[in-house]
mmCIF file of C-alpha atoms in Angstrom:
data_model
loop_
_atom_site.group_PDB
_atom_site.id
_atom_site.type_symbol
_atom_site.label_atom_id
_atom_site.label_comp_id
_atom_site.label_asym_id
_atom_site.label_seq_id
_atom_site.Cartn_x
_atom_site.Cartn_y
_atom_site.Cartn_z
ATOM 1 C CA MET A 1 11.176 -25.865 -21.674
ATOM 2 C CA VAL A 2 12.956 -22.572 -20.918
ATOM 3 C CA ALA A 3 9.625 -20.750 -20.502
ATOM 4 C CA GLU A 4 8.384 -23.274 -17.944
ATOM 5 C CA GLN A 5 11.677 -23.287 -16.044
ATOM 6 C CA LEU A 6 11.599 -19.486 -15.988
ATOM 7 C CA ARG A 7 8.061 -19.433 -14.622
ATOM 8 C CA VAL A 8 8.792 -21.972 -11.902
ATOM 9 C CA GLU A 9 12.087 -20.401 -10.844
ATOM 10 C CA GLN A 10 10.848 -16.829 -10.879
ATOM 11 C CA THR A 11 7.706 -17.754 -8.937
ATOM 12 C CA ALA A 12 9.825 -19.533 -6.341
ATOM 13 C CA TYR A 13 12.124 -16.536 -5.999
ATOM 14 C CA VAL A 14 9.299 -14.016 -5.618
ATOM 15 C CA ALA A 15 7.741 -16.244 -2.945
ATOM 16 C CA ALA A 16 11.105 -16.568 -1.179
ATOM 17 C CA VAL A 17 11.547 -12.770 -1.112
ATOM 18 C CA ALA A 18 8.023 -12.339 0.270
ATOM 19 C CA GLY A 19 8.762 -14.916 2.951
ATOM 20 C CA LYS A 20 12.052 -13.251 3.834
ATOM 21 C CA LEU A 21 10.348 -9.873 4.161
ATOM 22 C CA ASN A 22 7.630 -11.346 6.374
ATOM 23 C CA ASP A 23 10.176 -13.028 8.639
ATOM 24 C CA PHE A 24 12.394 -9.955 8.805
ATOM 25 C CA LEU A 25 9.539 -7.606 9.667
ATOM 26 C CA ALA A 26 8.096 -10.055 12.182
ATOM 27 C CA THR A 27 11.329 -10.013 14.187
ATOM 28 C CA ARG A 28 11.486 -6.200 14.018
ATOM 29 C CA GLN A 29 7.815 -5.978 14.983
ATOM 30 C CA SER A 30 8.521 -7.693 18.291
ATOM 31 C CA VAL A 31 11.391 -5.291 18.984
ATOM 32 C CA MET A 32 9.337 -2.211 18.132
ATOM 33 C CA SER A 33 6.259 -3.409 20.043
ATOM 34 C CA ALA A 34 8.444 -3.864 23.114
ATOM 35 C CA ILE A 35 9.184 -0.140 22.912
ATOM 36 C CA SER A 36 5.506 0.751 22.556
ATOM 37 C CA GLN A 37 2.471 -0.610 20.764
ATOM 38 C CA ASP A 38 1.947 2.933 19.502
ATOM 39 C CA ILE A 39 4.709 2.109 16.971
ATOM 40 C CA ASP A 40 2.504 -0.536 15.311
ATOM 41 C CA PRO A 41 1.082 1.812 12.619
ATOM 42 C CA LEU A 42 4.626 2.503 11.361
ATOM 43 C CA MET A 43 5.335 -1.203 11.056
ATOM 44 C CA GLY A 44 1.959 -1.812 9.446
ATOM 45 C CA SER A 45 2.623 0.852 6.816
ATOM 46 C CA ILE A 46 5.968 -0.708 5.906
ATOM 47 C CA SER A 47 4.464 -4.184 5.762
ATOM 48 C CA ASN A 48 1.636 -3.011 3.487
ATOM 49 C CA LEU A 49 4.042 -1.376 1.039
ATOM 50 C CA VAL A 50 6.421 -4.334 0.717
ATOM 51 C CA THR A 51 3.537 -6.777 0.279
ATOM 52 C CA GLY A 52 2.587 -5.458 -3.156
ATOM 53 C CA GLY A 53 4.404 -4.150 -6.211
ATOM 54 C CA LYS A 54 5.990 -5.672 -9.291
ATOM 55 C CA ARG A 55 9.233 -6.799 -7.591
ATOM 56 C CA LEU A 56 11.101 -5.347 -10.577
ATOM 57 C CA ARG A 57 14.235 -4.461 -8.627
ATOM 58 C CA ALA A 58 14.379 -7.796 -6.816
ATOM 59 C CA LEU A 59 13.904 -9.666 -10.104
ATOM 60 C CA MET A 60 16.595 -7.640 -11.861
ATOM 61 C CA CYS A 61 18.917 -8.519 -8.992
ATOM 62 C CA TYR A 62 17.984 -12.191 -9.220
ATOM 63 C CA TRP A 63 18.606 -12.547 -12.938
ATOM 64 C CA GLY A 64 21.843 -10.576 -12.618
ATOM 65 C CA TRP A 65 22.844 -13.164 -10.022
ATOM 66 C CA ARG A 66 21.762 -16.121 -12.170
ATOM 67 C CA GLY A 67 23.412 -14.672 -15.270
ATOM 68 C CA ALA A 68 26.715 -14.544 -13.381
ATOM 69 C CA GLY A 69 26.443 -18.187 -12.332
ATOM 70 C CA GLY A 70 24.652 -17.870 -8.978
ATOM 71 C CA GLU A 71 22.538 -20.783 -7.754
ATOM 72 C CA ALA A 72 18.748 -20.636 -8.025
ATOM 73 C CA THR A 73 16.977 -18.962 -5.061
ATOM 74 C CA ALA A 74 20.167 -18.928 -2.965
ATOM 75 C CA THR A 75 19.939 -17.221 0.420
ATOM 76 C CA GLU A 76 22.214 -14.304 -0.565
ATOM 77 C CA VAL A 77 20.106 -13.173 -3.510
ATOM 78 C CA VAL A 78 16.826 -13.635 -1.622
ATOM 79 C CA THR A 79 18.160 -11.389 1.149
ATOM 80 C CA ALA A 80 19.405 -8.870 -1.417
ATOM 81 C CA GLY A 81 15.960 -8.827 -3.016
ATOM 82 C CA SER A 82 14.318 -8.095 0.336
ATOM 83 C CA ALA A 83 16.784 -5.253 0.995
ATOM 84 C CA LEU A 84 15.953 -3.724 -2.391
ATOM 85 C CA GLU A 85 12.218 -3.979 -1.718
ATOM 86 C CA LEU A 86 12.636 -2.249 1.635
ATOM 87 C CA PHE A 87 14.687 0.518 0.026
ATOM 88 C CA GLN A 88 12.022 0.925 -2.652
ATOM 89 C CA ALA A 89 9.328 1.214 0.040
ATOM 90 C CA ALA A 90 11.322 3.898 1.866
ATOM 91 C CA ALA A 91 11.769 5.835 -1.362
ATOM 92 C CA LEU A 92 8.045 5.646 -2.127
ATOM 93 C CA ILE A 93 7.066 6.924 1.325
ATOM 94 C CA HIS A 94 9.345 9.942 1.033
ATOM 95 C CA ASP A 95 8.499 10.508 -2.634
ATOM 96 C CA ASP A 96 4.782 10.739 -1.870
ATOM 97 C CA ILE A 97 5.448 13.370 0.791
ATOM 98 C CA ILE A 98 7.649 15.378 -1.572
ATOM 99 C CA ASP A 99 5.110 15.139 -4.389
ATOM 100 C CA ARG A 100 2.096 15.780 -2.128
ATOM 101 C CA SER A 101 0.592 12.587 -3.502
ATOM 102 C CA ASP A 102 -2.406 11.317 -1.548
ATOM 103 C CA THR A 103 -2.580 7.883 -3.184
ATOM 104 C CA ARG A 104 -0.274 4.933 -3.688
ATOM 105 C CA ARG A 105 -1.279 1.698 -5.459
ATOM 106 C CA GLY A 106 -4.933 2.597 -5.294
ATOM 107 C CA GLY A 107 -4.978 3.377 -1.552
ATOM 108 C CA PRO A 108 -3.959 6.283 0.663
ATOM 109 C CA SER A 109 -0.264 7.122 0.806
ATOM 110 C CA VAL A 110 1.474 6.681 4.156
ATOM 111 C CA HIS A 111 1.343 10.341 5.176
ATOM 112 C CA ARG A 112 -2.381 10.372 4.423
ATOM 113 C CA VAL A 113 -2.861 7.254 6.574
ATOM 114 C CA PHE A 114 -1.270 9.037 9.525
ATOM 115 C CA SER A 115 -3.175 12.263 8.911
ATOM 116 C CA GLN A 116 -6.390 10.255 8.918
ATOM 117 C CA LEU A 117 -5.337 8.481 12.115
ATOM 118 C CA HIS A 118 -4.844 11.887 13.746
ATOM 119 C CA GLU A 119 -8.299 13.030 12.632
ATOM 120 C CA ASP A 120 -10.008 9.786 13.671
ATOM 121 C CA GLN A 121 -8.480 9.958 17.154
ATOM 122 C CA GLY A 122 -9.303 13.635 17.587
ATOM 123 C CA TRP A 123 -5.727 14.459 18.580
ATOM 124 C CA ALA A 124 -4.394 17.976 19.190
ATOM 125 C CA LEU A 125 -2.596 20.264 16.724
ATOM 126 C CA ASP A 126 -2.389 19.867 12.942
ATOM 127 C CA SER A 127 -3.252 16.516 11.327
ATOM 128 C CA GLU A 128 -1.355 17.185 8.094
ATOM 129 C CA ARG A 129 1.828 18.125 9.905
ATOM 130 C CA PHE A 130 1.550 14.990 12.037
ATOM 131 C CA GLY A 131 0.977 12.887 8.930
ATOM 132 C CA HIS A 132 4.084 14.217 7.205
ATOM 133 C CA ALA A 133 6.266 13.867 10.293
ATOM 134 C CA ALA A 134 5.093 10.315 11.015
ATOM 135 C CA ALA A 135 5.584 9.279 7.377
ATOM 136 C CA ILE A 136 9.105 10.723 7.284
ATOM 137 C CA LEU A 137 9.968 8.666 10.340
ATOM 138 C CA THR A 138 8.348 5.577 8.798
ATOM 139 C CA GLY A 139 10.443 6.051 5.672
ATOM 140 C CA ASP A 140 13.579 6.504 7.758
ATOM 141 C CA LEU A 141 12.797 3.333 9.699
ATOM 142 C CA CYS A 142 12.246 1.460 6.454
ATOM 143 C CA LEU A 143 15.570 2.773 5.137
ATOM 144 C CA SER A 144 17.255 1.520 8.281
ATOM 145 C CA PHE A 145 15.644 -1.894 7.800
ATOM 146 C CA SER A 146 16.939 -1.979 4.226
ATOM 147 C CA GLU A 147 20.489 -1.500 5.507
ATOM 148 C CA GLU A 148 19.995 -4.196 8.158
ATOM 149 C CA SER A 149 18.704 -6.629 5.573
ATOM 150 C CA PHE A 150 21.553 -5.953 3.167
ATOM 151 C CA THR A 151 24.112 -6.453 5.929
ATOM 152 C CA ASP A 152 22.531 -9.854 6.658
ATOM 153 C CA ILE A 153 23.856 -11.088 3.289
ATOM 154 C CA GLY A 154 27.250 -11.524 4.905
ATOM 155 C CA GLU A 155 30.793 -11.448 3.551
ATOM 156 C CA SER A 156 29.903 -10.872 -0.108
ATOM 157 C CA ALA A 157 28.143 -7.632 0.913
ATOM 158 C CA ALA A 158 30.712 -6.498 3.474
ATOM 159 C CA SER A 159 32.414 -3.106 3.507
ATOM 160 C CA GLY A 160 34.661 -2.665 0.467
ATOM 161 C CA SER A 161 32.976 -5.393 -1.585
ATOM 162 C CA ARG A 162 31.682 -4.582 -5.073
ATOM 163 C CA ALA A 163 28.133 -5.339 -3.965
ATOM 164 C CA ARG A 164 28.402 -2.920 -1.031
ATOM 165 C CA LEU A 165 29.817 -0.179 -3.256
ATOM 166 C CA ILE A 166 26.922 -0.622 -5.707
ATOM 167 C CA PHE A 167 24.337 -0.568 -2.903
ATOM 168 C CA ASN A 168 25.837 2.560 -1.361
ATOM 169 C CA LEU A 169 26.083 4.369 -4.708
ATOM 170 C CA MET A 170 22.485 3.458 -5.562
ATOM 171 C CA ARG A 171 21.133 5.041 -2.376
ATOM 172 C CA ALA A 172 23.216 8.198 -2.712
ATOM 173 C CA GLU A 173 22.204 8.694 -6.341
ATOM 174 C CA VAL A 174 18.505 8.399 -5.542
ATOM 175 C CA MET A 175 18.765 11.142 -2.912
ATOM 176 C CA ALA A 176 20.688 13.363 -5.328
ATOM 177 C CA GLY A 177 18.125 12.716 -8.059
ATOM 178 C CA GLN A 178 15.266 13.526 -5.700
ATOM 179 C CA TYR A 179 16.847 16.875 -4.856
ATOM 180 C CA LEU A 180 17.404 17.696 -8.524
ATOM 181 C CA ASP A 181 13.735 16.881 -9.095
ATOM 182 C CA ILE A 182 12.387 19.272 -6.459
ATOM 183 C CA LEU A 183 14.934 21.893 -7.507
ATOM 184 C CA GLU A 184 13.692 21.776 -11.089
ATOM 185 C CA GLU A 185 10.100 22.256 -9.927
ATOM 186 C CA VAL A 186 10.956 25.596 -8.306
ATOM 187 C CA ALA A 187 13.880 26.769 -10.445
ATOM 188 C CA GLY A 188 12.772 25.360 -13.798
ATOM 189 C CA PRO A 189 10.481 28.283 -14.716
ATOM 190 C CA MET A 190 13.460 30.663 -14.291
ATOM 191 C CA ARG A 191 15.978 28.511 -16.160
ATOM 192 C CA ASP A 192 16.797 28.262 -19.847
ATOM 193 C CA ARG A 193 14.074 26.177 -21.494
ATOM 194 C CA ALA A 194 16.525 24.960 -24.109
ATOM 195 C CA GLY A 195 18.144 22.826 -21.412
ATOM 196 C CA ALA A 196 14.918 21.602 -19.805
ATOM 197 C CA VAL A 197 14.849 18.254 -21.607
ATOM 198 C CA SER A 198 18.478 17.545 -20.751
ATOM 199 C CA ARG A 199 17.907 18.426 -17.084
ATOM 200 C CA ALA A 200 14.793 16.247 -16.948
ATOM 201 C CA GLN A 201 16.692 13.312 -18.453
ATOM 202 C CA SER A 202 19.434 13.708 -15.846
ATOM 203 C CA ILE A 203 16.811 13.674 -13.091
ATOM 204 C CA ILE A 204 15.171 10.448 -14.263
ATOM 205 C CA ARG A 205 18.573 8.804 -14.719
ATOM 206 C CA PHE A 206 19.629 9.328 -11.110
ATOM 207 C CA LYS A 207 16.247 9.456 -9.354
ATOM 208 C CA SER A 208 14.808 6.352 -10.981
ATOM 209 C CA ALA A 209 16.546 4.632 -13.899
ATOM 210 C CA LYS A 210 19.711 3.566 -12.157
ATOM 211 C CA TYR A 211 18.073 2.228 -9.025
ATOM 212 C CA SER A 212 15.165 0.611 -10.879
ATOM 213 C CA THR A 213 17.226 -1.529 -13.238
ATOM 214 C CA GLU A 214 20.949 -0.817 -13.579
ATOM 215 C CA HIS A 215 22.087 -1.080 -9.958
ATOM 216 C CA PRO A 216 19.862 -4.042 -8.982
ATOM 217 C CA LEU A 217 21.109 -6.045 -11.981
ATOM 218 C CA ALA A 218 24.736 -5.180 -11.220
ATOM 219 C CA LEU A 219 24.186 -5.918 -7.542
ATOM 220 C CA GLY A 220 23.042 -9.444 -8.296
ATOM 221 C CA GLY A 221 25.971 -9.938 -10.634
ATOM 222 C CA ALA A 222 28.478 -8.617 -8.115
ATOM 223 C CA LEU A 223 27.149 -10.901 -5.368
ATOM 224 C CA ALA A 224 27.671 -13.868 -7.691
ATOM 225 C CA GLY A 225 31.219 -12.800 -8.592
ATOM 226 C CA ALA A 226 30.569 -11.410 -12.089
ATOM 227 C CA SER A 227 33.531 -10.178 -14.117
ATOM 228 C CA ASP A 228 34.026 -6.475 -14.772
ATOM 229 C CA ASP A 229 33.168 -7.062 -18.441
ATOM 230 C CA LEU A 230 29.842 -8.674 -17.554
ATOM 231 C CA LEU A 231 28.992 -5.856 -15.139
ATOM 232 C CA ARG A 232 29.725 -3.310 -17.880
ATOM 233 C CA GLY A 233 27.461 -5.269 -20.198
ATOM 234 C CA TYR A 234 24.742 -5.328 -17.559
ATOM 235 C CA SER A 235 24.970 -1.557 -17.268
ATOM 236 C CA ALA A 236 24.848 -1.031 -21.040
ATOM 237 C CA PHE A 237 21.607 -3.017 -21.152
ATOM 238 C CA ALA A 238 19.918 -1.906 -17.946
ATOM 239 C CA LEU A 239 20.495 1.870 -17.957
ATOM 240 C CA PRO A 240 18.587 2.613 -21.182
ATOM 241 C CA LEU A 241 15.942 0.138 -20.016
ATOM 242 C CA GLY A 242 15.554 2.108 -16.773
ATOM 243 C CA GLU A 243 15.270 5.368 -18.688
ATOM 244 C CA ALA A 244 12.565 3.877 -20.899
ATOM 245 C CA PHE A 245 10.823 2.637 -17.726
ATOM 246 C CA GLN A 246 10.730 6.108 -16.167
ATOM 247 C CA LEU A 247 9.679 7.825 -19.386
ATOM 248 C CA ARG A 248 6.773 5.384 -19.620
ATOM 249 C CA ASP A 249 5.944 6.193 -15.989
ATOM 250 C CA ASP A 250 5.891 9.892 -16.851
ATOM 251 C CA VAL A 251 3.481 9.290 -19.741
ATOM 252 C CA LEU A 252 1.221 7.210 -17.486
ATOM 253 C CA GLY A 253 1.321 9.979 -14.869
ATOM 254 C CA VAL A 254 -0.452 12.261 -17.345
ATOM 255 C CA PHE A 255 -2.386 9.927 -19.648
ATOM 256 C CA GLY A 256 -2.749 6.706 -17.616
ATOM 257 C CA ASP A 257 -6.059 5.162 -16.578
ATOM 258 C CA PRO A 258 -6.533 5.763 -12.815
ATOM 259 C CA VAL A 259 -8.133 2.322 -12.453
ATOM 260 C CA THR A 260 -4.939 0.754 -13.791
ATOM 261 C CA THR A 261 -2.307 3.093 -12.333
ATOM 262 C CA GLY A 262 -3.919 3.496 -8.897
ATOM 263 C CA LYS A 263 -3.413 7.271 -9.014
ATOM 264 C CA PRO A 264 -5.780 10.107 -10.040
ATOM 265 C CA ALA A 265 -5.630 11.258 -13.663
ATOM 266 C CA GLY A 266 -3.174 14.092 -14.142
ATOM 267 C CA ASP A 267 -1.639 13.661 -10.689
ATOM 268 C CA ASP A 268 1.850 14.433 -12.009
ATOM 269 C CA LEU A 269 0.583 17.758 -13.368
ATOM 270 C CA ARG A 270 -0.911 18.768 -10.010
ATOM 271 C CA GLU A 271 2.372 17.799 -8.357
ATOM 272 C CA GLY A 272 4.271 20.045 -10.786
ATOM 273 C CA LYS A 273 6.677 17.405 -12.052
ATOM 274 C CA ARG A 274 9.024 18.803 -14.708
ATOM 275 C CA THR A 275 9.363 15.545 -16.587
ATOM 276 C CA VAL A 276 10.859 14.985 -20.021
ATOM 277 C CA LEU A 277 7.294 14.930 -21.366
ATOM 278 C CA VAL A 278 6.569 18.335 -19.828
ATOM 279 C CA ALA A 279 9.958 19.711 -20.896
ATOM 280 C CA PHE A 280 9.215 18.766 -24.509
ATOM 281 C CA ALA A 281 5.831 20.502 -24.235
ATOM 282 C CA LEU A 282 7.288 23.697 -22.774
ATOM 283 C CA ASP A 283 9.866 23.785 -25.564
ATOM 284 C CA GLN A 284 7.597 22.877 -28.482
ATOM 285 C CA ALA A 285 4.218 24.454 -27.595
ATOM 286 C CA ALA A 286 3.129 27.862 -28.856
ATOM 287 C CA PRO A 287 4.216 30.713 -26.533
ATOM 288 C CA GLU A 288 0.709 31.235 -25.122
ATOM 289 C CA GLU A 289 0.284 27.518 -24.477
ATOM 290 C CA SER A 290 3.715 27.295 -22.892
ATOM 291 C CA ARG A 291 2.815 30.128 -20.531
ATOM 292 C CA PHE A 292 -0.407 28.283 -19.636
ATOM 293 C CA LEU A 293 1.663 25.215 -18.740
ATOM 294 C CA ASP A 294 4.047 27.228 -16.602
ATOM 295 C CA ALA A 295 1.203 28.970 -14.797
ATOM 296 C CA ASN A 296 -0.714 25.790 -13.969
ATOM 297 C CA LEU A 297 1.925 23.123 -13.326
ATOM 298 C CA GLY A 298 2.036 22.285 -9.651
ATOM 299 C CA SER A 299 -1.385 23.701 -8.816
ATOM 300 C CA PRO A 300 -3.180 21.303 -6.429
ATOM 301 C CA ASP A 301 -6.471 22.939 -7.511
ATOM 302 C CA LEU A 302 -5.957 22.075 -11.173
ATOM 303 C CA SER A 303 -9.417 21.275 -12.545
ATOM 304 C CA ASP A 304 -10.248 18.314 -14.749
ATOM 305 C CA ALA A 305 -10.786 20.781 -17.599
ATOM 306 C CA ASP A 306 -7.301 22.217 -17.047
ATOM 307 C CA VAL A 307 -5.828 18.709 -17.047
ATOM 308 C CA GLU A 308 -7.571 18.002 -20.349
ATOM 309 C CA GLU A 309 -6.244 21.255 -21.806
ATOM 310 C CA ILE A 310 -2.677 20.420 -20.769
ATOM 311 C CA ARG A 311 -3.067 16.960 -22.250
ATOM 312 C CA ARG A 312 -4.258 18.515 -25.507
ATOM 313 C CA ILE A 313 -1.258 20.839 -25.609
ATOM 314 C CA ILE A 314 1.143 17.950 -24.934
ATOM 315 C CA VAL A 315 -0.365 15.915 -27.764
ATOM 316 C CA ASP A 316 -0.839 18.716 -30.306
ATOM 317 C CA CYS A 317 2.652 20.201 -29.923
ATOM 318 C CA GLY A 318 4.280 16.808 -30.469
ATOM 319 C CA ALA A 319 5.628 16.344 -26.939
ATOM 320 C CA LEU A 320 3.902 12.993 -26.439
ATOM 321 C CA GLN A 321 5.186 11.728 -29.767
ATOM 322 C CA ALA A 322 8.730 12.925 -28.972
ATOM 323 C CA THR A 323 8.616 11.084 -25.640
ATOM 324 C CA GLU A 324 7.331 7.906 -27.272
ATOM 325 C CA VAL A 325 10.196 8.129 -29.776
ATOM 326 C CA LEU A 326 12.661 8.385 -26.870
ATOM 327 C CA ILE A 327 11.082 5.368 -25.178
ATOM 328 C CA GLU A 328 11.420 3.403 -28.399
ATOM 329 C CA GLU A 329 15.056 4.478 -28.847
ATOM 330 C CA PHE A 330 16.003 3.557 -25.280
ATOM 331 C CA GLY A 331 14.147 0.270 -25.585
ATOM 332 C CA ARG A 332 15.898 -0.569 -28.844
ATOM 333 C CA ALA A 333 19.290 0.225 -27.325
ATOM 334 C CA ALA A 334 18.536 -1.971 -24.294
ATOM 335 C CA PHE A 335 17.443 -4.958 -26.380
ATOM 336 C CA ALA A 336 20.486 -4.621 -28.645
ATOM 337 C CA GLU A 337 22.820 -4.656 -25.637
ATOM 338 C CA LEU A 338 20.950 -7.605 -24.131
ATOM 339 C CA GLU A 339 21.688 -9.698 -27.209
ATOM 340 C CA LEU A 340 25.404 -9.022 -26.738
ATOM 341 C CA LEU A 341 25.441 -10.301 -23.151
ATOM 342 C CA PRO A 342 27.186 -13.699 -22.806
ATOM 343 C CA LEU A 343 24.304 -15.294 -20.893
ATOM 344 C CA GLU A 344 22.663 -18.691 -20.971
ATOM 345 C CA ASP A 345 19.149 -18.988 -22.411
ATOM 346 C CA LEU A 346 17.306 -18.855 -19.080
ATOM 347 C CA PRO A 347 18.626 -15.557 -17.658
ATOM 348 C CA LYS A 348 18.670 -13.924 -21.104
ATOM 349 C CA THR A 349 15.040 -14.921 -21.730
ATOM 350 C CA ALA A 350 14.045 -13.719 -18.261
ATOM 351 C CA LEU A 351 15.707 -10.345 -18.781
ATOM 352 C CA ARG A 352 14.110 -9.992 -22.208
ATOM 353 C CA LYS A 353 10.644 -10.605 -20.753
ATOM 354 C CA LEU A 354 11.271 -8.144 -17.924
ATOM 355 C CA ALA A 355 12.426 -5.570 -20.455
ATOM 356 C CA GLU A 356 9.371 -6.079 -22.664
ATOM 357 C CA ALA A 357 7.024 -5.684 -19.703
ATOM 358 C CA THR A 358 8.900 -2.600 -18.506
ATOM 359 C CA VAL A 359 8.768 -0.722 -21.813
ATOM 360 C CA SER A 360 5.172 -1.567 -22.740
ATOM 361 C CA ARG A 361 3.519 -1.495 -19.314
ATOM 362 C CA ALA A 362 0.171 0.196 -18.663
ATOM 363 C CA ALA A 363 0.646 0.712 -14.897
#
């Protein structure tokens, strides 16, 4: 009975968020087209990004709302879900530029779409520079839309409300985490390797974990009027879940199947990401192997043979196993905290299923 109710309710919510996003972007499309139809590719890129995805953040928000007593598929939580999806899309656009990633969900990333548009039209000057500039502006526009959508929630998301404070903190932390990430790429080789794992964990906490699970869950709870105790319980469950989520993402970035992940094999290595997985390898590999990692991380010309060699080093030195142990520990902590949450069967079951899919995912 609970399983069927969960399926029906969650399906209805996901459809409602998709409908809200379509309606929201349709109204903005008319405004932007009135400026110039040349703006259409920006709007199309945003629409394409928010059409797909797992809706993890929106669903965490929804079940945080329902767990705190909010009504099923209420307007406030549907609007909040659409705001989170727009923020996620903005973050992805900018992240792909930062990481020099040419693919997203099996297709070209937004900056590559604009670079290709430049080349197809035979325009003047540099296509790559145009692509980056246009994608930055697309991400900024998407970020602006996220704020507009969140404001549409109304009084419960107004200035000074708990929901507004959570939303603001979430966005600021992601930007801080992104900077720490790019800083580690350039400064990491000169820093103490003994602290590399700790620095990498801090990066994933603020760049990804908090905004993937912790803040969306708390946001839904706050909109529904959750108590401080329940919000603390949400955080105790969702933060380790988010860290497990990002650690799994890091493993998939090196060992994932491109057909499943939608990104080339070893893409994270070519981008030079100093993840927890890589930090473990740098710390635990033999000196010569560690130097090989340092010399090749971040090389866009990294060959398939080099990728295979780095994979071998990561496995043989125990870095992959150490990361899997961390994922298991974070997952165990999350599930233990979930059982302590004073929730009814439906939201608790929904959160458990989301957590299971997050920790064991293959894409």
